[in-house]
XYZ file of C-alpha atoms in Angstrom:
750
model
C -7.477 56.776 42.554
C -9.960 58.782 40.455
C -7.850 58.174 37.374
C -7.940 54.416 37.994
C -11.728 54.500 38.452
C -12.127 56.495 35.240
C -9.960 54.009 33.328
C -12.056 51.110 34.584
C -15.283 52.832 33.526
C -13.940 53.634 30.060
C -12.642 50.076 29.633
C -16.040 48.699 30.670
C -17.829 50.982 28.197
C -15.446 49.865 25.441
C -16.230 46.204 26.144
C -19.970 46.797 25.980
C -19.497 48.728 22.760
C -18.310 45.512 21.104
C -21.532 43.677 20.252
C -21.656 39.890 19.936
C -24.309 37.823 18.180
C -25.518 34.267 17.853
C -25.873 32.167 14.729
C -28.505 29.457 15.030
C -29.445 26.939 12.399
C -29.982 23.359 11.410
C -28.212 20.721 9.306
C -30.314 18.238 7.350
C -30.197 15.771 4.508
C -33.357 15.746 2.367
C -35.158 17.454 5.288
C -34.029 14.728 7.726
C -31.995 15.921 10.743
C -28.256 15.175 10.812
C -26.869 14.980 14.363
C -23.203 15.475 15.368
C -22.273 17.501 12.289
C -19.234 19.777 12.711
C -20.268 23.429 12.200
C -17.526 26.037 12.457
C -16.269 29.406 11.249
C -13.616 28.819 8.643
C -10.060 29.805 9.608
C -10.986 30.236 13.254
C -11.261 28.183 16.436
C -15.002 28.865 16.833
C -17.160 25.816 16.243
C -19.770 23.416 17.572
C -21.688 20.248 16.651
C -25.365 19.711 15.920
C -27.613 18.077 18.521
C -29.776 14.978 18.035
C -32.309 17.029 16.036
C -29.669 18.652 13.804
C -29.730 22.091 15.481
C -26.629 24.146 16.320
C -25.714 27.468 17.937
C -22.545 29.507 17.436
C -22.205 32.078 20.244
C -20.274 35.328 20.772
C -19.803 36.091 17.085
C -18.715 39.700 16.408
C -20.087 41.727 13.525
C -18.458 40.988 10.209
C -18.347 38.654 7.207
C -17.691 34.965 7.854
C -17.615 31.623 6.045
C -19.643 29.075 8.022
C -18.821 25.432 7.214
C -20.761 22.221 7.906
C -18.699 19.017 7.681
C -19.781 15.415 8.255
C -18.329 12.029 7.313
C -19.999 10.601 4.220
C -21.367 13.966 3.056
C -19.984 16.774 0.934
C -18.651 19.651 3.016
C -20.737 22.799 2.545
C -19.690 26.410 3.212
C -21.924 29.498 3.291
C -20.883 33.152 3.349
C -22.690 35.020 6.137
C -22.774 38.699 7.043
C -23.292 39.127 10.787
C -24.795 42.385 12.029
C -27.504 40.894 14.257
C -28.602 37.485 15.551
C -29.179 34.873 12.816
C -31.740 32.189 13.630
C -32.360 30.273 10.399
C -29.090 29.240 8.770
C -29.844 25.891 7.102
C -27.403 23.422 5.540
C -28.867 20.601 3.463
C -25.913 18.256 2.889
C -25.509 15.933 -0.079
C -23.953 12.503 -0.013
C -20.256 12.404 -0.839
C -20.248 9.783 -3.552
C -16.899 7.990 -3.253
C -17.551 6.424 -6.650
C -16.717 9.813 -8.135
C -13.110 9.603 -6.922
C -10.725 10.090 -9.799
C -8.546 7.060 -10.576
C -5.820 6.678 -13.179
C -4.489 3.162 -12.737
C -6.976 1.075 -14.667
C -6.804 2.914 -17.992
C -3.691 5.165 -17.771
C -5.875 8.280 -17.821
C -7.891 10.156 -15.176
C -11.467 8.868 -14.908
C -13.982 8.623 -12.061
C -14.439 5.233 -10.417
C -18.063 5.423 -11.515
C -17.047 5.535 -15.183
C -14.021 3.225 -15.123
C -14.505 -0.023 -17.039
C -11.760 -1.571 -14.887
C -12.497 -2.084 -11.157
C -10.018 -0.045 -9.125
C -9.877 0.054 -5.323
C -8.901 3.412 -3.803
C -7.453 3.961 -0.335
C -6.838 7.402 1.161
C -4.331 8.425 3.857
C -7.252 8.532 6.315
C -7.677 4.773 5.801
C -4.037 4.080 6.654
C -4.103 6.492 9.616
C -6.534 4.140 11.361
C -3.515 1.915 12.076
C -0.338 4.015 11.705
C 2.666 2.144 10.297
C 6.189 3.271 9.371
C 5.742 2.251 5.713
C 3.169 1.362 3.053
C 4.381 -2.254 3.015
C 2.955 -2.852 6.506
C -0.084 -0.612 5.944
C -1.394 -2.892 3.184
C -2.207 -5.582 5.770
C -5.642 -3.953 6.178
C -6.573 -4.233 2.469
C -8.775 -7.196 1.600
C -7.041 -9.680 -0.708
C -3.626 -8.044 -0.243
C -1.076 -9.517 2.173
C 2.444 -8.349 3.021
C 4.447 -11.594 3.166
C 7.479 -11.772 5.437
C 9.986 -14.074 3.723
C 12.709 -14.364 6.327
C 12.637 -14.784 10.105
C 15.994 -13.069 10.497
C 16.075 -10.037 8.170
C 12.271 -9.590 7.815
C 12.274 -8.586 4.137
C 9.220 -9.564 2.111
C 6.906 -8.922 -0.798
C 3.253 -8.224 -1.575
C 0.736 -10.984 -2.365
C -2.459 -10.107 -4.266
C -5.188 -12.766 -4.370
C -2.698 -15.382 -3.204
C -0.082 -14.827 -5.914
C 3.586 -14.416 -4.995
C 5.328 -11.043 -4.867
C 6.960 -11.197 -8.347
C 3.432 -11.164 -9.840
C 2.659 -7.768 -8.290
C 3.809 -4.557 -9.971
C 4.290 -1.552 -7.694
C 4.128 1.932 -9.234
C 4.862 5.384 -7.857
C 2.851 8.032 -9.708
C 2.272 5.479 -12.441
C 5.973 4.765 -12.991
C 7.259 1.141 -12.703
C 10.291 1.936 -10.592
C 9.639 -0.559 -7.802
C 9.932 -4.239 -8.656
C 11.803 -7.459 -8.003
C 14.777 -6.875 -5.753
C 13.505 -3.515 -4.545
C 9.874 -4.241 -3.622
C 10.154 -4.219 0.153
C 12.606 -1.302 0.095
C 10.672 0.698 -2.500
C 7.559 0.510 -0.319
C 9.452 1.870 2.673
C 10.407 5.444 3.206
C 7.579 7.250 1.392
C 6.312 9.856 3.903
C 2.661 8.987 4.510
C 1.465 12.643 4.509
C 2.744 12.956 0.921
C 0.442 10.208 -0.344
C -2.718 11.353 -2.113
C -4.167 7.860 -2.508
C -3.229 4.257 -3.187
C -4.949 2.535 -6.121
C -5.077 -1.251 -6.417
C -6.022 -3.325 -9.448
C -6.414 -7.057 -8.825
C -5.754 -9.319 -11.795
C -3.513 -9.021 -14.877
C -2.824 -5.529 -16.189
C -0.039 -6.424 -18.613
C -1.874 -4.878 -21.570
C -1.051 -1.417 -20.211
C 1.850 -2.021 -17.859
C 3.800 -4.927 -19.335
C 5.695 -7.610 -17.446
C 5.187 -8.243 -13.712
C 1.615 -6.891 -13.624
C 0.322 -10.471 -13.769
C -1.342 -10.779 -10.380
C -2.201 -7.115 -10.035
C -0.645 -3.763 -9.364
C -0.381 -1.132 -6.661
C -0.051 2.523 -7.660
C 1.090 4.945 -4.955
C 0.045 8.420 -6.047
C 1.789 11.315 -4.320
C 0.219 14.701 -3.766
C 0.480 17.531 -6.234
C 2.637 20.198 -4.566
C -0.167 22.786 -4.779
C -2.516 20.396 -2.911
C -0.077 19.513 -0.152
C -0.010 21.112 3.314
C 2.246 24.121 3.834
C 3.983 22.228 6.635
C 3.372 18.740 7.988
C 4.888 16.438 10.572
C 3.815 13.059 11.898
C 5.776 11.074 14.443
C 5.049 8.059 16.594
C 6.915 5.738 18.927
C 6.087 2.222 20.140
C 6.668 0.303 23.332
C 9.298 -1.764 21.530
C 11.397 1.344 20.953
C 10.503 2.035 17.308
C 10.634 5.685 16.224
C 9.082 6.933 12.981
C 9.131 10.554 11.785
C 7.534 12.033 8.640
C 8.034 15.734 7.959
C 7.965 18.155 5.059
C 6.735 21.358 3.506
C 5.750 22.988 0.230
C 7.027 26.289 -1.115
C 6.646 28.575 -4.089
C 9.858 28.980 -6.039
C 9.493 31.991 -8.275
C 6.287 32.533 -10.210
C 6.159 29.225 -12.046
C 7.362 26.470 -9.728
C 6.046 24.775 -6.603
C 8.275 22.551 -4.508
C 7.144 19.676 -2.294
C 9.737 18.293 0.101
C 9.334 15.384 2.492
C 11.490 13.095 4.542
C 10.983 9.881 6.490
C 13.207 8.595 9.266
C 12.750 5.265 11.021
C 14.886 3.739 13.739
C 14.608 0.529 15.714
C 17.653 -0.348 17.818
C 16.220 -2.554 20.562
C 17.250 -6.220 20.590
C 14.322 -8.392 21.692
C 14.182 -12.200 21.859
C 10.832 -13.135 23.336
C 10.811 -16.658 21.840
C 14.195 -17.455 23.423
C 15.974 -18.821 20.339
C 18.913 -16.378 20.736
C 17.856 -14.614 17.526
C 16.365 -11.145 17.266
C 12.583 -11.327 16.878
C 12.594 -8.207 14.673
C 15.411 -6.772 12.577
C 17.112 -3.644 13.810
C 16.766 -0.844 11.276
C 18.094 2.638 10.637
C 16.418 4.178 7.581
C 16.160 7.581 5.968
C 14.335 8.611 2.816
C 14.184 12.039 1.151
C 11.474 12.922 -1.372
C 11.375 15.991 -3.605
C 8.718 16.892 -6.188
C 8.427 19.924 -8.471
C 5.449 21.181 -10.450
C 5.886 23.886 -13.068
C 3.255 26.230 -14.496
C 3.132 26.261 -18.268
C 1.003 27.843 -20.933
C -2.489 26.385 -21.358
C -2.033 24.427 -18.100
C 0.233 21.845 -19.731
C 1.862 19.396 -17.331
C 5.495 19.437 -16.266
C 6.520 17.644 -13.092
C 9.757 16.148 -11.812
C 10.315 14.074 -8.688
C 13.251 12.346 -7.023
C 13.726 10.136 -3.987
C 16.792 8.870 -2.145
C 16.618 5.923 0.229
C 19.238 4.475 2.559
C 18.790 1.688 5.074
C 21.013 -0.302 7.395
C 19.177 -3.334 8.767
C 20.362 -6.439 10.529
C 19.032 -9.414 12.428
C 20.722 -12.445 13.905
C 22.136 -13.878 17.087
C 21.741 -11.597 20.065
C 25.510 -11.261 20.588
C 26.152 -10.183 16.960
C 27.774 -6.841 16.231
C 29.237 -5.356 13.008
C 32.677 -6.858 13.729
C 31.182 -10.297 12.962
C 29.812 -9.178 9.562
C 30.633 -11.872 6.995
C 32.324 -14.231 9.458
C 31.287 -17.728 10.603
C 31.689 -16.990 14.301
C 28.368 -15.321 15.157
C 25.463 -15.440 12.720
C 23.930 -12.218 11.439
C 22.145 -10.978 8.327
C 23.241 -7.429 7.565
C 21.879 -5.421 4.628
C 23.062 -2.010 3.457
C 20.715 -0.583 0.824
C 21.244 2.575 -1.190
C 18.643 3.542 -3.748
C 17.601 6.586 -5.751
C 14.754 7.251 -8.165
C 13.933 10.008 -10.638
C 10.627 10.256 -12.472
C 8.556 12.866 -14.232
C 5.953 13.841 -16.788
C 6.020 16.333 -19.662
C 3.082 17.328 -21.837
C 4.177 18.200 -25.351
C 3.461 21.767 -26.589
C 1.051 20.639 -29.307
C -2.707 20.854 -29.747
C -3.182 17.137 -29.136
C -2.961 15.625 -25.620
C 0.432 13.904 -25.817
C 2.499 13.182 -22.713
C 5.979 11.816 -22.215
C 6.571 9.956 -18.936
C 9.888 8.659 -17.695
C 11.581 7.090 -14.693
C 14.963 5.768 -13.631
C 15.951 3.868 -10.509
C 19.305 2.648 -9.239
C 19.377 0.082 -6.447
C 22.626 -1.031 -4.805
C 22.659 -3.689 -2.125
C 25.565 -4.847 -0.011
C 24.473 -7.682 2.255
C 25.775 -10.741 4.035
C 23.840 -13.746 5.309
C 26.093 -15.322 7.877
C 29.347 -15.809 5.960
C 27.630 -15.646 2.526
C 27.906 -12.274 0.778
C 25.123 -11.087 -1.515
C 26.107 -8.074 -3.598
C 23.517 -6.910 -6.116
C 22.785 -4.016 -8.444
C 19.546 -3.280 -10.229
C 18.872 -0.443 -12.655
C 15.550 0.204 -14.373
C 14.968 2.918 -16.974
C 11.527 3.466 -18.410
C 9.954 5.875 -20.848
C 6.632 6.045 -22.624
C 4.729 8.387 -24.905
C 0.945 8.535 -24.532
C -1.507 10.084 -26.964
C -4.986 10.568 -25.540
C -7.521 11.121 -28.328
C -11.289 11.469 -27.941
C -13.691 10.993 -30.825
C -17.453 10.609 -30.929
C -18.299 7.575 -28.753
C -14.610 6.580 -28.723
C -11.948 7.359 -26.112
C -8.628 6.316 -27.627
C -5.204 5.897 -26.057
C -2.050 5.129 -28.039
C 1.286 4.413 -26.433
C 4.860 3.468 -27.182
C 7.212 2.479 -24.390
C 10.671 1.100 -23.723
C 12.001 -0.481 -20.569
C 15.646 -1.169 -19.783
C 16.432 -3.725 -17.074
C 19.882 -4.380 -15.638
C 20.555 -6.816 -12.831
C 23.766 -8.337 -11.554
C 24.766 -10.145 -8.387
C 27.569 -12.354 -7.136
C 25.607 -15.626 -6.987
C 25.951 -18.638 -9.260
C 22.449 -17.949 -10.607
C 23.756 -14.830 -12.352
C 26.977 -15.792 -14.113
C 26.765 -12.705 -16.312
C 24.675 -9.584 -15.821
C 21.023 -9.869 -16.843
C 20.467 -6.979 -19.238
C 17.528 -6.402 -21.563
C 15.690 -3.625 -23.372
C 12.017 -4.294 -24.069
C 10.252 -1.988 -26.556
C 6.455 -1.961 -26.520
C 3.486 -0.517 -28.345
C -0.117 -0.543 -27.141
C -3.526 0.807 -28.048
C -6.763 1.111 -26.110
C -10.241 2.142 -27.212
C -13.144 2.688 -24.835
C -16.370 2.646 -26.847
C -19.591 4.141 -25.565
C -22.318 1.748 -26.697
C -25.122 3.609 -24.904
C -25.741 5.716 -21.823
C -25.495 2.558 -19.728
C -22.938 0.436 -21.553
C -19.261 0.792 -22.397
C -16.704 -1.639 -23.765
C -12.949 -1.242 -23.573
C -10.591 -2.998 -25.996
C -6.828 -3.126 -25.505
C -3.832 -4.721 -27.187
C -0.113 -4.601 -26.327
C 2.919 -5.875 -28.208
C 6.307 -6.350 -26.497
C 9.554 -7.606 -27.945
C 12.139 -9.241 -25.708
C 15.297 -10.417 -27.471
C 15.526 -13.316 -25.026
C 12.004 -14.591 -25.723
C 10.754 -12.922 -28.894
C 7.345 -11.328 -29.445
C 4.726 -11.207 -26.702
C 1.121 -10.105 -27.381
C -1.372 -9.345 -24.603
C -4.987 -8.433 -25.456
C -7.800 -7.519 -23.047
C -11.472 -6.612 -23.100
C -13.594 -4.922 -20.435
C -17.353 -4.463 -20.445
C -19.213 -2.085 -18.117
C -22.970 -2.067 -17.617
C -24.532 0.605 -15.416
C -28.242 -0.209 -15.097
C -28.799 2.530 -12.483
C -26.806 5.399 -11.001
C -25.843 3.223 -8.047
C -25.247 -0.158 -9.727
C -22.235 -1.125 -11.841
C -21.425 -4.491 -13.395
C -17.964 -5.018 -14.896
C -16.625 -8.011 -16.811
C -12.896 -8.032 -17.595
C -10.887 -10.637 -19.493
C -7.377 -10.695 -20.874
C -3.913 -12.152 -20.802
C -0.755 -11.327 -18.901
C 2.897 -12.251 -19.072
C 6.012 -12.198 -16.911
C 9.453 -12.402 -18.456
C 12.228 -14.209 -16.643
C 13.760 -11.812 -14.141
C 14.956 -14.183 -11.468
C 16.408 -12.519 -8.417
C 18.155 -14.829 -6.023
C 17.691 -12.959 -2.798
C 16.223 -16.195 -1.471
C 17.245 -16.112 2.138
C 16.972 -19.866 2.553
C 19.576 -20.261 -0.205
C 21.866 -17.518 0.989
C 22.010 -18.847 4.526
C 23.499 -22.039 3.119
C 20.517 -24.202 4.018
C 19.368 -24.521 0.401
C 21.089 -24.322 -2.981
C 19.479 -22.557 -5.941
C 18.958 -24.973 -8.827
C 17.828 -23.713 -12.265
C 16.968 -26.833 -14.244
C 16.417 -25.276 -17.693
C 16.258 -22.104 -19.744
C 13.170 -20.431 -18.368
C 10.392 -19.298 -20.718
C 8.013 -16.391 -19.978
C 4.924 -17.139 -17.960
C 1.551 -16.583 -19.607
C -1.754 -16.011 -17.847
C -5.388 -15.942 -18.950
C -7.783 -14.130 -16.693
C -11.478 -13.371 -16.323
C -12.927 -11.168 -13.579
C -16.565 -10.325 -12.795
C -17.222 -7.350 -10.520
C -20.463 -5.924 -9.093
C -20.609 -2.639 -7.202
C -23.708 -1.324 -5.416
C -24.195 1.948 -3.570
C -27.132 2.029 -1.141
C -28.522 5.121 0.596
C -31.078 4.977 3.396
C -33.535 7.669 4.489
C -31.782 7.900 7.856
C -28.553 9.065 6.250
C -26.766 5.713 6.175
C -24.549 4.817 3.200
C -23.508 1.292 2.208
C -21.163 0.261 -0.597
C -21.026 -3.382 -1.683
C -18.153 -4.465 -3.925
C -18.072 -8.149 -4.952
C -15.701 -9.912 -7.353
C -15.094 -13.400 -8.710
C -11.960 -14.264 -10.691
C -10.243 -17.136 -12.468
C -6.624 -17.021 -13.706
C -4.912 -19.841 -15.593
C -1.102 -19.883 -15.907
C 1.151 -21.713 -18.325
C 4.943 -21.933 -17.968
C 4.544 -20.891 -14.334
C 7.869 -20.397 -12.517
C 7.280 -21.529 -8.952
C 10.100 -22.207 -6.484
C 10.038 -25.883 -5.513
C 10.869 -26.375 -1.825
C 9.453 -29.913 -1.656
C 11.505 -32.144 -3.983
C 14.724 -31.683 -2.021
C 14.697 -29.924 1.366
C 18.256 -28.684 0.704
C 17.402 -27.046 -2.616
C 15.185 -24.430 -4.207
C 14.482 -25.661 -7.729
C 13.376 -23.269 -10.451
C 11.797 -24.596 -13.641
C 8.815 -23.908 -15.859
C 5.880 -25.888 -14.545
C 5.124 -28.876 -16.789
C 1.416 -28.403 -16.390
C -0.659 -25.465 -15.216
C -1.294 -23.230 -12.248
C -4.676 -21.781 -11.294
C -5.740 -18.897 -9.065
C -9.476 -18.590 -8.444
C -11.707 -17.093 -5.807
C -14.364 -14.638 -4.704
C -14.180 -11.511 -2.568
C -16.602 -9.083 -0.946
C -16.031 -5.628 0.530
C -18.679 -3.683 2.458
C -18.173 -0.049 3.457
C -20.722 1.699 5.667
C -21.356 5.167 7.083
C -23.958 4.603 9.788
C -24.318 8.143 11.131
C -23.799 9.380 14.695
C -20.053 9.206 14.078
C -19.987 5.482 13.278
C -18.425 4.124 10.095
C -16.724 0.909 9.136
C -15.671 -1.595 6.525
C -15.309 -5.349 6.314
C -13.914 -7.554 3.582
C -13.448 -11.267 3.000
C -11.755 -13.363 0.323
C -12.032 -17.092 -0.424
C -9.379 -18.360 -2.813
C -7.601 -21.411 -4.124
C -4.144 -21.220 -5.684
C -2.826 -24.547 -6.947
C -0.582 -26.136 -9.531
C -1.013 -29.364 -11.457
C 1.993 -31.306 -12.761
C 2.003 -34.910 -13.980
C -1.719 -35.019 -13.111
C -0.907 -34.286 -9.468
C -2.573 -31.211 -7.993
C -0.934 -29.446 -5.047
C -1.670 -26.316 -3.080
C 0.729 -23.397 -3.518
C 3.035 -22.827 -0.605
C 2.529 -19.775 1.663
C -0.986 -19.094 0.368
C -4.021 -18.818 2.631
C -7.424 -20.183 1.600
C -9.369 -17.372 3.212
C -8.720 -13.941 4.607
C -10.756 -11.162 6.198
C -10.093 -7.534 7.102
C -12.102 -4.959 9.014
C -12.004 -1.370 10.262
C -14.557 0.142 12.647
C -14.505 3.828 13.619
C -16.529 5.860 16.098
C -16.114 9.620 16.403
C -17.547 11.382 19.443
C -17.776 14.931 18.143
C -18.346 16.777 21.466
C -15.056 15.426 22.879
C -13.128 15.399 19.552
C -12.238 11.737 20.152
C -12.148 9.011 17.501
C -11.839 5.297 18.253
C -10.522 2.976 15.515
C -10.524 -0.807 15.703
C -8.788 -2.611 12.829
C -7.801 -6.171 12.175
C -7.264 -9.056 9.799
C -7.779 -12.806 9.817
C -5.824 -15.365 7.769
C -6.597 -19.014 7.163
C -4.034 -21.842 7.219
C -1.287 -21.883 4.607
C 1.203 -24.600 3.624
C 4.702 -23.906 4.946
C 8.229 -24.866 3.768
C 9.232 -27.603 6.205
C 12.569 -29.434 5.831
C 11.504 -33.054 5.544
C 9.399 -35.754 7.132
C 11.163 -35.542 10.500
C 10.685 -31.763 10.827
C 8.542 -31.317 13.990
C 7.134 -27.948 12.898
C 3.546 -27.853 11.656
C 3.165 -28.242 7.892
C 0.232 -25.808 7.947
C -0.074 -22.563 9.850
C -3.018 -22.045 12.201
C -5.776 -19.517 11.566
C -4.332 -16.284 12.929
C -5.288 -12.662 13.437
C -3.644 -9.286 14.057
C -5.906 -6.729 15.753
C -5.254 -3.107 16.715
C -7.012 -0.292 18.536
C -6.363 3.453 18.420
C -7.724 6.615 20.061
C -7.263 10.012 18.369
C -7.899 13.497 19.754
C -8.232 16.350 17.211
C -9.479 19.189 19.418
C -6.369 21.327 18.908
C -5.789 23.646 15.972
C -3.709 21.802 13.363
C -2.679 19.080 15.838
C -3.795 15.495 16.426
C -2.677 13.224 19.242
C -3.116 9.490 18.763
C -2.194 6.342 20.600
C -3.231 2.755 21.060
C -2.192 -0.871 21.076
C -1.032 -3.037 18.168
C -1.458 -6.813 18.040
C -3.978 -6.932 20.884
C -3.966 -10.762 20.885
C -0.166 -10.862 21.230
C 0.004 -13.351 18.343
C 3.345 -14.475 16.853
C 4.181 -17.384 14.477
C 5.984 -19.368 17.150
C 2.703 -20.084 18.976
C 2.246 -23.873 19.042
C 5.602 -24.646 17.387
C 8.720 -26.026 19.079
C 10.788 -23.459 17.142
C 10.575 -21.179 14.110
C 14.193 -21.050 12.964
C 15.558 -24.531 12.300
C 18.926 -25.256 13.961
C 19.119 -21.792 15.519
C 21.851 -23.168 17.813
C 24.028 -24.186 14.816
C 23.500 -21.504 12.131
C 26.617 -22.506 10.142
C 25.720 -26.232 10.103
C 29.024 -27.134 11.740
C 27.448 -30.104 13.527
C 25.300 -31.419 10.655
C 26.192 -34.747 9.031
C 25.436 -35.564 5.380
C 25.408 -38.832 3.437
C 27.195 -39.391 0.106
C 24.237 -37.870 -1.790
C 24.216 -34.698 0.278
C 21.160 -35.636 2.349
C 21.102 -34.681 6.020
C 21.496 -37.570 8.448
C 19.542 -37.841 11.687
C 21.988 -37.959 14.611
C 21.608 -37.667 18.395
C 22.709 -34.041 18.019
C 20.301 -33.500 15.105
C 17.373 -35.928 15.602
C 15.132 -34.167 13.067
C 17.747 -34.182 10.249
C 17.587 -30.409 9.795
C 19.882 -27.681 8.530
C 19.768 -24.035 9.537
C 16.738 -22.457 7.837
C 14.918 -19.170 8.640
C 12.359 -19.433 5.790
C 9.583 -20.956 7.958
C 7.747 -17.677 8.441
C 4.277 -16.519 7.450
C 3.506 -13.496 9.595
C 5.121 -10.723 11.655
C 7.112 -11.934 14.642
C 6.297 -8.894 16.771
C 3.978 -9.197 19.747
C 1.720 -6.754 21.565
C 2.965 -3.181 21.901
C 1.648 0.295 22.674
C 2.182 3.317 20.459
C 1.840 7.084 20.833
C 1.996 9.741 18.133
C 1.578 13.414 17.280
C 0.437 14.766 13.907
C 0.709 18.410 12.765
C -0.741 19.837 9.564
C -0.772 23.468 8.473
C -2.878 23.990 5.359
């Protein structure tokens, strides 16, 4: 008993021998208190938040050396080294604004430059922006970007493309790390399967960028920039499930391989296997999907910090939609209708800086896309291969920042449709030059010129000019003008044609489209004395197209007619984005776009199909620091758009209603390295069938077995077919998925 008592006494003395101290202090901005700032000891679980007057206390701190960090949204994180041997009562952090204009962008000028100095307006979106409304792919995530709309093109298989400022998907170029490996046939697939935690940022340029990027960058471009391996987490995982049965998993790691290489590995898996038919048309509301993507990126250390990186990605997907009783045994038959798509795709891309004194880089990419699909009893077998290489010489002189480039792009495309009798194969060599001239401390002008040669169309020249005026540190005015072009690269994965409802008609040899664009942009950063930050970004644009290639759904409801427009097409509009950090854990953004996209032929002006006149997006966040909870409310609003109806008797509305998708999410980040999040998507339970008698025409007769035609091939109205329709799933303008809950877990080890 005495031994036990002695042990207790000694243990008690040992406890009291360990002294603990308090660290008290305050966080301010320009001597104004900052409440709810996170203050914590780095690499530990000890932390707190400041009170309404900016004061904080860290308790029970043992003697030793520590790094104390103060972190707050909208301000630069600040860390101070502190030696603790007694109580500290006056540790002060005076935080500076985190100027988002200083983000480094590369898309506008093909070289790293801060947004503040870029003559070309570039929008930048971080993973934190997309985490406000978690999605299984970047394609869906872009729905919250003002002026950008993911367009679903088929009610049955749900594939689609990206619209920028109202222009169709073929006008948008999608890049991964600056490489044009996603285009045409592969757009919707190329934007799926990139693990979200591997994305450093997404950069968007609205308006023609053909001077630097060539064909397809007519309406704008999207550059998905992946993380450098050394900047990536050691281990990461992010998984969520929805009430509809969707499962999405992102996972990966980085590792040192020897002394000179760093490996970044990531994978994405998505599965949806739950047949749902809420609109009772006997067709799946959402395609069933089984998808896996593997991403691998290497960075190598070289002398004088020269660049050498290599990345590869493999993507496989099995998706199908159709009648509820369909199964793979019906694939390709005319018994039960289904659209089944097997996609296999791989990509390789990299960058090598030459071992010379000048800054010269060689960049390259290759992609191979194989698609085996059937639409009912119509097979669609397609291959697409794209090889690209370019040499860039970055040369700075007094008041001149020069960029010289030579490039070559090889395109191969073949399918089994009548639109591609022989394989479409072309090699397009290019040369371009760019000079950014510093006129004064406040003014810059950028001049660019590109020459491409296409043996099908001859020489193509695209100039551009950009002027930047910076009257103050927080005001930027940019004026951009130039031309763009798009060579003929007609893919016939038009679902309305492949289902048999419409035939593809190419009336003539198609010439390249040309565009002429002017864009005026004004950006203003506003700081208030109470610590609030506002960013205003306004743009007005006008784009004029000649030789426009626009699918004609109107002349004959049983055909899609392709021809160069005998007239002109115009895209014009204005947009405004406002970002705000209001303090006390509240931040948000709102954007709106007014636009008109039309074509004029034979003096008749018509509105472009599937193009909204106005759109709005918003994101509102509130973080309650004491409870580690963050509430995110996101949404979008789209105005009416003209839809592809099948004739005068078609009872479906010719114009869509004004519609909105809204989401809410709650996130808890009080655990070390873990976040738990959950919420509700599509709070209004909106789907395109609202107010329409049906979405899919003749869903009860998908093979048109009971449709009668006259001698000219026109559909006849009969008692069995009073609206004179054929089967057609192309009447779609938004996601056909209603309200659903979701729950997820995110792990990051840095």
